[in-house]
GROMACS .gro file of C-alpha atoms in nm:
model
  327
    1UNK     CA    1  11.088   9.639   9.853
    2UNK     CA    2  11.073   9.305   9.674
    3UNK     CA    3  10.750   9.108   9.631
    4UNK     CA    4  10.771   8.732   9.692
    5UNK     CA    5  10.445   8.642   9.514
    6UNK     CA    6  10.216   8.803   9.262
    7UNK     CA    7   9.842   8.762   9.220
    8UNK     CA    8   9.764   8.963   8.906
    9UNK     CA    9   9.449   9.147   8.796
   10UNK     CA   10   9.364   9.381   8.511
   11UNK     CA   11   9.260   9.743   8.558
   12UNK     CA   12   9.002   9.867   8.305
   13UNK     CA   13   9.116  10.042   7.988
   14UNK     CA   14   9.096  10.417   8.032
   15UNK     CA   15   9.105  10.400   8.411
   16UNK     CA   16   9.149  10.760   8.522
   17UNK     CA   17   9.184  10.751   8.901
   18UNK     CA   18   9.468  10.968   9.030
   19UNK     CA   19   9.695  10.887   9.320
   20UNK     CA   20   9.542  11.177   9.511
   21UNK     CA   21   9.189  11.043   9.464
   22UNK     CA   22   9.302  10.696   9.569
   23UNK     CA   23   9.467  10.845   9.877
   24UNK     CA   24   9.145  11.023   9.976
   25UNK     CA   25   8.933  10.712   9.933
   26UNK     CA   26   9.170  10.481  10.121
   27UNK     CA   27   9.167  10.730  10.409
   28UNK     CA   28   8.801  10.638  10.468
   29UNK     CA   29   8.919  10.305  10.610
   30UNK     CA   30   9.249  10.358  10.783
   31UNK     CA   31   9.380  10.071  10.990
   32UNK     CA   32   9.273  10.069  11.355
   33UNK     CA   33   9.401   9.818  11.612
   34UNK     CA   34   9.155   9.566  11.755
   35UNK     CA   35   8.929   9.692  12.029
   36UNK     CA   36   8.862   9.482  12.336
   37UNK     CA   37   8.579   9.288  12.166
   38UNK     CA   38   8.718   9.277  11.809
   39UNK     CA   39   8.843   8.947  11.672
   40UNK     CA   40   8.995   9.106  11.363
   41UNK     CA   41   9.040   9.449  11.210
   42UNK     CA   42   9.156   9.543  10.862
   43UNK     CA   43   9.237   9.879  10.710
   44UNK     CA   44   9.487  10.076  10.502
   45UNK     CA   45   9.832  10.159  10.635
   46UNK     CA   46  10.118  10.362  10.498
   47UNK     CA   47  10.352  10.131  10.304
   48UNK     CA   48  10.653  10.327  10.428
   49UNK     CA   49  10.547  10.431  10.779
   50UNK     CA   50  10.470  10.795  10.700
   51UNK     CA   51  10.127  10.963  10.679
   52UNK     CA   52  10.062  10.876  10.313
   53UNK     CA   53   9.859  10.569  10.215
   54UNK     CA   54   9.970  10.574   9.849
   55UNK     CA   55  10.344  10.565   9.791
   56UNK     CA   56  10.445  10.684   9.443
   57UNK     CA   57  10.770  10.606   9.261
   58UNK     CA   58  10.808  10.673   8.889
   59UNK     CA   59  10.435  10.659   8.815
   60UNK     CA   60  10.396  10.330   9.006
   61UNK     CA   61  10.192  10.312   9.328
   62UNK     CA   62  10.228  10.100   9.638
   63UNK     CA   63   9.951  10.049   9.894
   64UNK     CA   64   9.933   9.826  10.202
   65UNK     CA   65   9.651   9.656  10.390
   66UNK     CA   66   9.704   9.612  10.763
   67UNK     CA   67   9.540   9.314  10.934
   68UNK     CA   68   9.531   9.248  11.308
   69UNK     CA   69   9.389   8.925  11.451
   70UNK     CA   70   9.323   8.813  11.806
   71UNK     CA   71   9.486   8.474  11.864
   72UNK     CA   72   9.206   8.296  12.048
   73UNK     CA   73   9.157   7.940  11.917
   74UNK     CA   74   8.799   7.815  11.914
   75UNK     CA   75   8.915   7.503  12.104
   76UNK     CA   76   9.008   7.722  12.404
   77UNK     CA   77   8.666   7.887  12.403
   78UNK     CA   78   8.496   7.551  12.371
   79UNK     CA   79   8.693   7.394  12.656
   80UNK     CA   80   8.622   7.682  12.895
   81UNK     CA   81   8.252   7.683  12.801
   82UNK     CA   82   8.227   7.307  12.864
   83UNK     CA   83   8.388   7.341  13.207
   84UNK     CA   84   8.139   7.611  13.300
   85UNK     CA   85   7.856   7.399  13.163
   86UNK     CA   86   7.955   7.112  13.395
   87UNK     CA   87   7.951   7.344  13.696
   88UNK     CA   88   7.614   7.485  13.587
   89UNK     CA   89   7.471   7.134  13.549
   90UNK     CA   90   7.563   7.051  13.909
   91UNK     CA   91   7.391   7.369  14.030
   92UNK     CA   92   7.066   7.335  13.835
   93UNK     CA   93   7.045   6.956  13.829
   94UNK     CA   94   7.037   6.914  13.450
   95UNK     CA   95   7.265   6.981  13.153
   96UNK     CA   96   7.246   7.322  12.986
   97UNK     CA   97   7.037   7.331  12.668
   98UNK     CA   98   7.147   7.451  12.328
   99UNK     CA   99   7.063   7.816  12.397
  100UNK     CA  100   7.241   7.811  12.731
  101UNK     CA  101   7.553   7.662  12.569
  102UNK     CA  102   7.547   7.930  12.302
  103UNK     CA  103   7.520   8.199  12.568
  104UNK     CA  104   7.806   8.039  12.764
  105UNK     CA  105   8.034   8.037  12.459
  106UNK     CA  106   7.955   8.401  12.384
  107UNK     CA  107   8.022   8.494  12.747
  108UNK     CA  108   8.356   8.313  12.744
  109UNK     CA  109   8.453   8.476  12.415
  110UNK     CA  110   8.376   8.825  12.547
  111UNK     CA  111   8.578   8.761  12.863
  112UNK     CA  112   8.883   8.613  12.690
  113UNK     CA  113   8.910   8.846  12.389
  114UNK     CA  114   9.052   9.146  12.581
  115UNK     CA  115   9.330   8.922  12.716
  116UNK     CA  116   9.415   8.747  12.388
  117UNK     CA  117   9.745   8.804  12.208
  118UNK     CA  118   9.727   8.979  11.873
  119UNK     CA  119   9.908   8.919  11.546
  120UNK     CA  120   9.961   9.185  11.281
  121UNK     CA  121  10.052   9.148  10.916
  122UNK     CA  122  10.074   9.381  10.620
  123UNK     CA  123   9.979   9.285  10.265
  124UNK     CA  124  10.128   9.499   9.988
  125UNK     CA  125   9.967   9.572   9.653
  126UNK     CA  126  10.124   9.732   9.347
  127UNK     CA  127   9.915   9.950   9.118
  128UNK     CA  128  10.038  10.022   8.767
  129UNK     CA  129   9.800  10.287   8.626
  130UNK     CA  130  10.006  10.307   8.306
  131UNK     CA  131  10.017   9.938   8.214
  132UNK     CA  132   9.682   9.859   8.375
  133UNK     CA  133   9.798   9.605   8.635
  134UNK     CA  134   9.710   9.538   8.997
  135UNK     CA  135   9.949   9.296   9.165
  136UNK     CA  136   9.911   9.167   9.520
  137UNK     CA  137  10.199   9.013   9.714
  138UNK     CA  138  10.002   8.716   9.846
  139UNK     CA  139  10.078   8.342   9.832
  140UNK     CA  140   9.722   8.251   9.731
  141UNK     CA  141   9.414   8.400   9.573
  142UNK     CA  142   9.235   8.361   9.906
  143UNK     CA  143   9.489   8.587  10.075
  144UNK     CA  144   9.465   8.835   9.787
  145UNK     CA  145   9.090   8.844   9.845
  146UNK     CA  146   9.158   9.015  10.180
  147UNK     CA  147   9.288   9.314   9.985
  148UNK     CA  148   9.017   9.302   9.720
  149UNK     CA  149   8.740   9.282   9.979
  150UNK     CA  150   8.857   9.592  10.164
  151UNK     CA  151   8.902   9.774   9.832
  152UNK     CA  152   8.538   9.694   9.753
  153UNK     CA  153   8.437   9.849  10.081
  154UNK     CA  154   8.662  10.154  10.033
  155UNK     CA  155   8.653  10.267   9.671
  156UNK     CA  156   8.356  10.414   9.491
  157UNK     CA  157   8.427  10.194   9.190
  158UNK     CA  158   8.715   9.990   9.053
  159UNK     CA  159   8.606   9.721   8.806
  160UNK     CA  160   8.884   9.465   8.791
  161UNK     CA  161   8.908   9.165   8.561
  162UNK     CA  162   9.088   8.837   8.604
  163UNK     CA  163   9.372   8.786   8.359
  164UNK     CA  164   9.271   8.527   8.100
  165UNK     CA  165   9.495   8.394   7.822
  166UNK     CA  166   9.438   8.204   7.498
  167UNK     CA  167   9.633   7.906   7.635
  168UNK     CA  168   9.575   7.781   7.986
  169UNK     CA  169   9.894   7.776   8.195
  170UNK     CA  170   9.855   7.399   8.235
  171UNK     CA  171   9.845   7.326   7.861
  172UNK     CA  172  10.126   7.570   7.788
  173UNK     CA  173  10.351   7.425   8.058
  174UNK     CA  174  10.279   7.074   7.929
  175UNK     CA  175  10.386   7.177   7.578
  176UNK     CA  176  10.705   7.337   7.707
  177UNK     CA  177  10.799   7.028   7.908
  178UNK     CA  178  10.710   6.786   7.628
  179UNK     CA  179  10.918   6.981   7.380
  180UNK     CA  180  11.200   7.043   7.626
  181UNK     CA  181  11.204   7.411   7.540
  182UNK     CA  182  11.064   7.723   7.705
  183UNK     CA  183  10.913   8.012   7.507
  184UNK     CA  184  11.137   8.294   7.386
  185UNK     CA  185  11.296   8.488   7.669
  186UNK     CA  186  11.234   8.214   7.929
  187UNK     CA  187  11.425   7.913   8.053
  188UNK     CA  188  11.285   7.610   8.234
  189UNK     CA  189  11.437   7.560   8.578
  190UNK     CA  190  11.451   7.244   8.787
  191UNK     CA  191  11.130   7.251   8.995
  192UNK     CA  192  10.798   7.114   8.876
  193UNK     CA  193  10.478   6.951   8.997
  194UNK     CA  194  10.277   6.708   8.785
  195UNK     CA  195   9.932   6.594   8.895
  196UNK     CA  196   9.700   6.328   8.758
  197UNK     CA  197   9.354   6.433   8.637
  198UNK     CA  198   9.210   6.099   8.750
  199UNK     CA  199   9.029   6.049   9.078
  200UNK     CA  200   9.341   5.935   9.263
  201UNK     CA  201   9.503   6.280   9.210
  202UNK     CA  202   9.847   6.120   9.207
  203UNK     CA  203  10.123   6.382   9.206
  204UNK     CA  204  10.495   6.390   9.132
  205UNK     CA  205  10.720   6.675   9.243
  206UNK     CA  206  11.066   6.750   9.112
  207UNK     CA  207  11.291   6.975   9.317
  208UNK     CA  208  11.633   7.075   9.182
  209UNK     CA  209  11.600   6.799   8.925
  210UNK     CA  210  11.657   6.820   8.546
  211UNK     CA  211  11.322   6.822   8.363
  212UNK     CA  212  11.431   6.755   8.006
  213UNK     CA  213  11.454   6.375   8.027
  214UNK     CA  214  11.218   6.095   7.925
  215UNK     CA  215  11.096   6.052   8.283
  216UNK     CA  216  10.898   6.376   8.278
  217UNK     CA  217  10.764   6.306   7.930
  218UNK     CA  218  10.653   5.965   8.052
  219UNK     CA  219  10.445   6.123   8.326
  220UNK     CA  220  10.292   6.359   8.070
  221UNK     CA  221  10.209   6.066   7.842
  222UNK     CA  222  10.049   5.886   8.136
  223UNK     CA  223   9.804   6.172   8.183
  224UNK     CA  224   9.969   6.386   8.448
  225UNK     CA  225   9.956   6.761   8.388
  226UNK     CA  226  10.186   7.031   8.524
  227UNK     CA  227  10.038   7.246   8.799
  228UNK     CA  228  10.360   7.431   8.886
  229UNK     CA  229  10.672   7.501   8.687
  230UNK     CA  230  10.983   7.701   8.781
  231UNK     CA  231  11.096   7.945   8.512
  232UNK     CA  232  11.348   8.225   8.468
  233UNK     CA  233  11.282   8.529   8.254
  234UNK     CA  234  11.566   8.702   8.069
  235UNK     CA  235  11.819   8.569   8.323
  236UNK     CA  236  11.690   8.836   8.561
  237UNK     CA  237  11.376   8.710   8.736
  238UNK     CA  238  11.296   8.357   8.853
  239UNK     CA  239  10.953   8.241   8.963
  240UNK     CA  240  10.710   7.949   8.981
  241UNK     CA  241  10.410   7.963   8.749
  242UNK     CA  242  10.095   7.780   8.867
  243UNK     CA  243   9.795   7.644   8.682
  244UNK     CA  244   9.592   7.940   8.816
  245UNK     CA  245   9.829   8.193   8.658
  246UNK     CA  246   9.976   8.276   8.996
  247UNK     CA  247  10.337   8.383   9.024
  248UNK     CA  248  10.506   8.237   9.330
  249UNK     CA  249  10.859   8.232   9.471
  250UNK     CA  250  10.933   8.551   9.281
  251UNK     CA  251  11.306   8.621   9.301
  252UNK     CA  252  11.503   8.902   9.143
  253UNK     CA  253  11.847   8.772   9.056
  254UNK     CA  254  12.184   8.922   9.132
  255UNK     CA  255  12.206   9.105   8.802
  256UNK     CA  256  11.902   9.307   8.905
  257UNK     CA  257  12.008   9.370   9.264
  258UNK     CA  258  12.353   9.479   9.148
  259UNK     CA  259  12.178   9.774   8.984
  260UNK     CA  260  12.046   9.867   9.325
  261UNK     CA  261  12.398   9.880   9.467
  262UNK     CA  262  12.510  10.094   9.174
  263UNK     CA  263  12.243  10.354   9.245
  264UNK     CA  264  12.414  10.441   9.573
  265UNK     CA  265  12.104  10.512   9.780
  266UNK     CA  266  12.207  10.716  10.085
  267UNK     CA  267  11.926  10.634  10.330
  268UNK     CA  268  11.658  10.375  10.400
  269UNK     CA  269  11.384  10.563  10.212
  270UNK     CA  270  11.599  10.609   9.902
  271UNK     CA  271  11.694  10.240   9.915
  272UNK     CA  272  11.326  10.142   9.948
  273UNK     CA  273  11.227  10.359   9.651
  274UNK     CA  274  11.513  10.231   9.437
  275UNK     CA  275  11.418   9.871   9.511
  276UNK     CA  276  11.052   9.936   9.433
  277UNK     CA  277  11.144  10.107   9.105
  278UNK     CA  278  11.366   9.817   9.000
  279UNK     CA  279  11.107   9.558   9.100
  280UNK     CA  280  10.819   9.723   8.914
  281UNK     CA  281  11.039   9.780   8.610
  282UNK     CA  282  11.121   9.410   8.592
  283UNK     CA  283  10.762   9.301   8.652
  284UNK     CA  284  10.639   9.541   8.383
  285UNK     CA  285  10.862   9.350   8.139
  286UNK     CA  286  10.782   9.006   8.277
  287UNK     CA  287  10.402   9.018   8.267
  288UNK     CA  288  10.355   9.107   7.896
  289UNK     CA  289  10.617   8.846   7.800
  290UNK     CA  290  10.443   8.581   8.007
  291UNK     CA  291  10.102   8.668   7.864
  292UNK     CA  292  10.246   8.645   7.512
  293UNK     CA  293  10.399   8.305   7.595
  294UNK     CA  294  10.048   8.192   7.691
  295UNK     CA  295   9.907   8.288   7.353
  296UNK     CA  296   9.807   8.644   7.433
  297UNK     CA  297   9.537   8.795   7.648
  298UNK     CA  298   9.169   8.721   7.600
  299UNK     CA  299   8.966   9.039   7.592
  300UNK     CA  300   8.658   9.082   7.805
  301UNK     CA  301   8.788   8.873   8.096
  302UNK     CA  302   8.571   8.777   8.390
  303UNK     CA  303   8.505   9.065   8.623
  304UNK     CA  304   8.576   9.014   8.990
  305UNK     CA  305   8.259   9.187   9.095
  306UNK     CA  306   8.456   9.489   9.208
  307UNK     CA  307   8.207   9.769   9.276
  308UNK     CA  308   8.087  10.007   9.541
  309UNK     CA  309   7.842   9.752   9.683
  310UNK     CA  310   7.957   9.618  10.021
  311UNK     CA  311   8.114   9.276  10.025
  312UNK     CA  312   7.930   8.998  10.209
  313UNK     CA  313   8.026   8.973  10.573
  314UNK     CA  314   8.258   8.693  10.666
  315UNK     CA  315   8.362   8.556  11.001
  316UNK     CA  316   8.711   8.672  11.097
  317UNK     CA  317   8.968   8.405  11.168
  318UNK     CA  318   9.023   8.361  11.539
  319UNK     CA  319   9.351   8.177  11.521
  320UNK     CA  320   9.670   8.187  11.320
  321UNK     CA  321   9.638   8.056  10.965
  322UNK     CA  322   9.910   7.831  10.832
  323UNK     CA  323  10.081   7.953  10.517
  324UNK     CA  324  10.110   7.778  10.183
  325UNK     CA  325  10.364   7.498  10.150
  326UNK     CA  326  10.706   7.609  10.026
  327UNK     CA  327  10.635   7.471   9.677
   0.00000   0.00000   0.00000
C-alpha cells in the first residue's frame, strides 16, 4: 500500500472520534453498484476487501471511497436524440421544439444507460488521529473533493482545515532555487516548472535537468515563479511539491522498501499492512519537516466547510475523465 499523491488536510485539535465510531458512520453509505438508471454511484468500500470499512495498522487508519460511473458520452446521447428528432419532424411536419428535444434527450438517456459500460475506481484516504492529518491519494484537489463530499454526507461532524504555512510554497521554492540549496533534510532534484505571472503565462519545464545553474536563476529574475519542484526528503522519499501545497509523484525509495523485505511478511495481508505501516511512518516524518521548511504552520487555517449539512448536488460525470499530466 503506497500512495502516489497526497492532498493534505488538518484534523481539529482534540479530535476524539474512534475507529469504531468512524466504522459505524461510514456504514451508513456503503458503496452500491449503479442501478439501471444511475449515472454514477459513490460510497465506502473496504480498503482490503473484507467486511471492515476502517483498516487499522499501528494507530493509523485507512479508508476507501468506491466510485462507479456509466460510460455514456453526452455526444452519443445528443447524436441519437438528433436522429430521432429528424424522424419526428418528418412525421409531424415541423421541427421539434425545445421541450420536445429535452424530452427526447431524456428518453434516449434512460434507454441507453442500462446498456452502458461502467468504470470503477477506488480512492484511498489515510487518517492519522494521533498527528491530526487527513491525506487523500488523489492527483488533484478536485479529485480529493470526491472523498470530502461523501464524508460530509456521511459523518455527523468533522471540521477539517486546509494546511496553511507562513511561507507560500511558491516563494519558498523560489528562494531554494535562487540560493541553490534546499532546506535542512531535503535535496533539490532535477524536475521543475517555472511560470510567468504576466498575462502570457509563459512556462518553462525542466525534466531530469540540473537546476543549480544561472539559467534557472535567470528565469527567476525575469519574473517566472516555480509552480512545481521535485524534492527528496532524508534520502528516503521523493516527491513533487506544487504551489498549492500538493504532494505529487510520491515515491518511497529503495532504502524504505528494503525494510519491507526484511520484515518477512508471509501473506498478502501481512505484506499490505507492513507497507501501510512503513508508508505512514515516512509520511508522518515528512509532513512536519515540510511544514517547518515552509516557515511553520499558520494557526486557525481556513475551514473546508466540513459539517453535517448535505453538500450541494452536482451532476455526475457521464464519461471518463482524463487524468492529470505526468508532471
